[in-house]
Amino acid sequence: MMSELNIEVVYALPEKQTLLSEIVDEGTTIEQAIAQSGIFQHHPELKGQALQVGIFSRAAKLTDQVQDGDRIEIYRPLLADPKELRKLRAQRAKNSGKADKVTGGRPNPLRHHDS
C-alpha cells in the first residue's frame, strides 16, 4: 500500500508569491509533483521551461523523489552571473585605486609604488 505525502510547491516573483499544498503518492518525483500541483495554471510562463528546483533551499533534480513535508521551490533564472559581477566590481576597484593593482586586495599605504 502506497502512503500519501504532504508537500508544498512554491514559486515567487517580486510582486506575487504562490504556495500550493498538495498530497502526492509515495514515489512521486519532483517533476510529477510540480505538474500535479497546478502551479502552471497560476504561472503559465513556467510550462515547457527547464526548471531549476530545490527543496528547502537545497538544489534538487526533477527526477528526485519527494519526501513527506518537502517544500519544492521553483527558482527564477538569474538576471546576472554572480561571478561576472564580482569580476566587474574588482576591476572597478582596481581602476579607481581602491584595490591594489597586483594583489587585488586593499592598497597597502606602506608599500612603495614605482612610478
PDB file of C-alpha atoms in Angstrom:
ATOM      1  CA  MET A   1       0.000   0.000   0.000  1.00  0.00           C
ATOM      2  CA  MET A   2       1.386   3.389  -1.007  1.00  0.00           C
ATOM      3  CA  SER A   3       1.353   6.123   1.552  1.00  0.00           C
ATOM      4  CA  GLU A   4       0.413   9.703   0.849  1.00  0.00           C
ATOM      5  CA  LEU A   5       2.854  12.575   1.342  1.00  0.00           C
ATOM      6  CA  ASN A   6       2.048  16.186   2.165  1.00  0.00           C
ATOM      7  CA  ILE A   7       4.202  18.575   0.135  1.00  0.00           C
ATOM      8  CA  GLU A   8       4.239  22.215  -0.928  1.00  0.00           C
ATOM      9  CA  VAL A   9       5.185  23.765  -4.262  1.00  0.00           C
ATOM     10  CA  VAL A  10       6.285  27.399  -4.197  1.00  0.00           C
ATOM     11  CA  TYR A  11       7.219  29.984  -6.805  1.00  0.00           C
ATOM     12  CA  ALA A  12       7.866  33.647  -6.126  1.00  0.00           C
ATOM     13  CA  LEU A  13       8.030  36.721  -8.293  1.00  0.00           C
ATOM     14  CA  PRO A  14       8.796  40.154  -6.838  1.00  0.00           C
ATOM     15  CA  GLU A  15       5.102  41.078  -6.938  1.00  0.00           C
ATOM     16  CA  LYS A  16       3.436  37.683  -6.485  1.00  0.00           C
ATOM     17  CA  GLN A  17       4.157  34.561  -4.442  1.00  0.00           C
ATOM     18  CA  THR A  18       2.361  31.269  -4.914  1.00  0.00           C
ATOM     19  CA  LEU A  19       2.379  28.445  -2.357  1.00  0.00           C
ATOM     20  CA  LEU A  20       0.340  25.352  -3.136  1.00  0.00           C
ATOM     21  CA  SER A  21      -0.175  22.454  -0.729  1.00  0.00           C
ATOM     22  CA  GLU A  22      -0.573  19.058  -2.340  1.00  0.00           C
ATOM     23  CA  ILE A  23      -0.962  15.414  -1.364  1.00  0.00           C
ATOM     24  CA  VAL A  24       1.026  13.040  -3.576  1.00  0.00           C
ATOM     25  CA  ASP A  25       1.732   9.330  -3.554  1.00  0.00           C
ATOM     26  CA  GLU A  26       4.982   7.943  -2.225  1.00  0.00           C
ATOM     27  CA  GLY A  27       7.491   7.609  -5.082  1.00  0.00           C
ATOM     28  CA  THR A  28       6.330  10.794  -6.829  1.00  0.00           C
ATOM     29  CA  THR A  29       9.148  12.759  -8.453  1.00  0.00           C
ATOM     30  CA  ILE A  30       9.605  16.489  -8.078  1.00  0.00           C
ATOM     31  CA  GLU A  31       8.616  16.956 -11.724  1.00  0.00           C
ATOM     32  CA  GLN A  32       5.401  14.961 -11.238  1.00  0.00           C
ATOM     33  CA  ALA A  33       4.571  16.835  -8.034  1.00  0.00           C
ATOM     34  CA  ILE A  34       5.032  20.199  -9.766  1.00  0.00           C
ATOM     35  CA  ALA A  35       2.732  19.169 -12.622  1.00  0.00           C
ATOM     36  CA  GLN A  36       0.153  17.765 -10.202  1.00  0.00           C
ATOM     37  CA  SER A  37       0.187  20.902  -8.026  1.00  0.00           C
ATOM     38  CA  GLY A  38      -1.459  23.130 -10.627  1.00  0.00           C
ATOM     39  CA  ILE A  39       1.347  25.724 -10.493  1.00  0.00           C
ATOM     40  CA  PHE A  40       1.253  26.034 -14.299  1.00  0.00           C
ATOM     41  CA  GLN A  41      -2.292  27.401 -14.074  1.00  0.00           C
ATOM     42  CA  HIS A  42      -1.024  30.177 -11.787  1.00  0.00           C
ATOM     43  CA  HIS A  43       2.208  30.725 -13.760  1.00  0.00           C
ATOM     44  CA  PRO A  44       1.757  29.524 -17.362  1.00  0.00           C
ATOM     45  CA  GLU A  45       5.139  31.043 -18.286  1.00  0.00           C
ATOM     46  CA  LEU A  46       6.816  28.139 -16.444  1.00  0.00           C
ATOM     47  CA  LYS A  47       5.325  25.430 -18.636  1.00  0.00           C
ATOM     48  CA  GLY A  48       7.865  23.966 -21.039  1.00  0.00           C
ATOM     49  CA  GLN A  49      10.833  25.652 -19.356  1.00  0.00           C
ATOM     50  CA  ALA A  50      13.838  23.787 -17.976  1.00  0.00           C
ATOM     51  CA  LEU A  51      13.016  24.375 -14.323  1.00  0.00           C
ATOM     52  CA  GLN A  52      15.660  24.850 -11.649  1.00  0.00           C
ATOM     53  CA  VAL A  53      14.300  23.470  -8.383  1.00  0.00           C
ATOM     54  CA  GLY A  54      15.264  22.858  -4.807  1.00  0.00           C
ATOM     55  CA  ILE A  55      13.878  21.514  -1.572  1.00  0.00           C
ATOM     56  CA  PHE A  56      14.207  23.883   1.375  1.00  0.00           C
ATOM     57  CA  SER A  57      16.896  25.933  -0.475  1.00  0.00           C
ATOM     58  CA  ARG A  58      18.965  22.891  -1.457  1.00  0.00           C
ATOM     59  CA  ALA A  59      19.341  22.216  -5.165  1.00  0.00           C
ATOM     60  CA  ALA A  60      17.443  19.159  -6.370  1.00  0.00           C
ATOM     61  CA  LYS A  61      16.782  17.333  -9.630  1.00  0.00           C
ATOM     62  CA  LEU A  62      13.375  16.991 -11.221  1.00  0.00           C
ATOM     63  CA  THR A  63      13.838  13.210 -11.071  1.00  0.00           C
ATOM     64  CA  ASP A  64      14.346  13.162  -7.264  1.00  0.00           C
ATOM     65  CA  GLN A  65      11.516  11.664  -5.257  1.00  0.00           C
ATOM     66  CA  VAL A  66       9.692  13.859  -2.769  1.00  0.00           C
ATOM     67  CA  GLN A  67       9.510  13.125   0.930  1.00  0.00           C
ATOM     68  CA  ASP A  68       6.719  13.921   3.352  1.00  0.00           C
ATOM     69  CA  GLY A  69       6.802  17.603   4.315  1.00  0.00           C
ATOM     70  CA  ASP A  70       9.038  18.717   1.417  1.00  0.00           C
ATOM     71  CA  ARG A  71       8.717  22.258   0.108  1.00  0.00           C
ATOM     72  CA  ILE A  72       9.585  22.240  -3.586  1.00  0.00           C
ATOM     73  CA  GLU A  73      10.915  25.623  -4.641  1.00  0.00           C
ATOM     74  CA  ILE A  74      10.953  26.652  -8.294  1.00  0.00           C
ATOM     75  CA  TYR A  75      13.748  29.144  -8.907  1.00  0.00           C
ATOM     76  CA  ARG A  76      13.723  32.034 -11.344  1.00  0.00           C
ATOM     77  CA  PRO A  77      16.682  32.339 -13.716  1.00  0.00           C
ATOM     78  CA  LEU A  78      19.466  34.653 -12.541  1.00  0.00           C
ATOM     79  CA  LEU A  79      19.488  38.048 -14.203  1.00  0.00           C
ATOM     80  CA  ALA A  80      23.283  38.289 -13.965  1.00  0.00           C
ATOM     81  CA  ASP A  81      26.086  35.824 -13.339  1.00  0.00           C
ATOM     82  CA  PRO A  82      27.424  36.414  -9.779  1.00  0.00           C
ATOM     83  CA  LYS A  83      30.976  35.533 -10.829  1.00  0.00           C
ATOM     84  CA  GLU A  84      30.942  38.107 -13.603  1.00  0.00           C
ATOM     85  CA  LEU A  85      29.564  40.764 -11.259  1.00  0.00           C
ATOM     86  CA  ARG A  86      32.381  40.108  -8.753  1.00  0.00           C
ATOM     87  CA  LYS A  87      34.962  40.401 -11.547  1.00  0.00           C
ATOM     88  CA  LEU A  88      33.489  43.722 -12.685  1.00  0.00           C
ATOM     89  CA  ARG A  89      33.451  45.111  -9.122  1.00  0.00           C
ATOM     90  CA  ALA A  90      37.072  44.052  -8.600  1.00  0.00           C
ATOM     91  CA  GLN A  91      38.151  45.660 -11.870  1.00  0.00           C
ATOM     92  CA  ARG A  92      36.370  48.914 -10.979  1.00  0.00           C
ATOM     93  CA  ALA A  93      38.075  48.939  -7.554  1.00  0.00           C
ATOM     94  CA  LYS A  94      41.488  48.457  -9.182  1.00  0.00           C
ATOM     95  CA  ASN A  95      40.820  51.180 -11.741  1.00  0.00           C
ATOM     96  CA  SER A  96      39.674  53.648  -9.094  1.00  0.00           C
ATOM     97  CA  GLY A  97      42.634  52.946  -6.803  1.00  0.00           C
ATOM     98  CA  LYS A  98      40.561  51.285  -4.106  1.00  0.00           C
ATOM     99  CA  ALA A  99      42.309  47.962  -4.722  1.00  0.00           C
ATOM    100  CA  ASP A 100      45.966  47.037  -5.209  1.00  0.00           C
ATOM    101  CA  LYS A 101      46.608  46.506  -8.922  1.00  0.00           C
ATOM    102  CA  VAL A 102      48.862  43.497  -8.235  1.00  0.00           C
ATOM    103  CA  THR A 103      47.136  41.631  -5.408  1.00  0.00           C
ATOM    104  CA  GLY A 104      43.562  42.860  -5.865  1.00  0.00           C
ATOM    105  CA  GLY A 105      43.341  43.495  -2.108  1.00  0.00           C
ATOM    106  CA  ARG A 106      43.201  46.786  -0.292  1.00  0.00           C
ATOM    107  CA  PRO A 107      46.108  49.072  -1.100  1.00  0.00           C
ATOM    108  CA  ASN A 108      48.963  48.977   1.407  1.00  0.00           C
ATOM    109  CA  PRO A 109      49.970  52.566   2.200  1.00  0.00           C
ATOM    110  CA  LEU A 110      53.414  51.356   3.362  1.00  0.00           C
ATOM    111  CA  ARG A 111      54.241  49.688   0.080  1.00  0.00           C
ATOM    112  CA  HIS A 112      56.488  51.583  -2.319  1.00  0.00           C
ATOM    113  CA  HIS A 113      54.946  52.266  -5.678  1.00  0.00           C
ATOM    114  CA  ASP A 114      57.349  52.576  -8.558  1.00  0.00           C
ATOM    115  CA  SER A 115      56.126  55.163 -10.992  1.00  0.00           C
TER     116      SER A 115
END
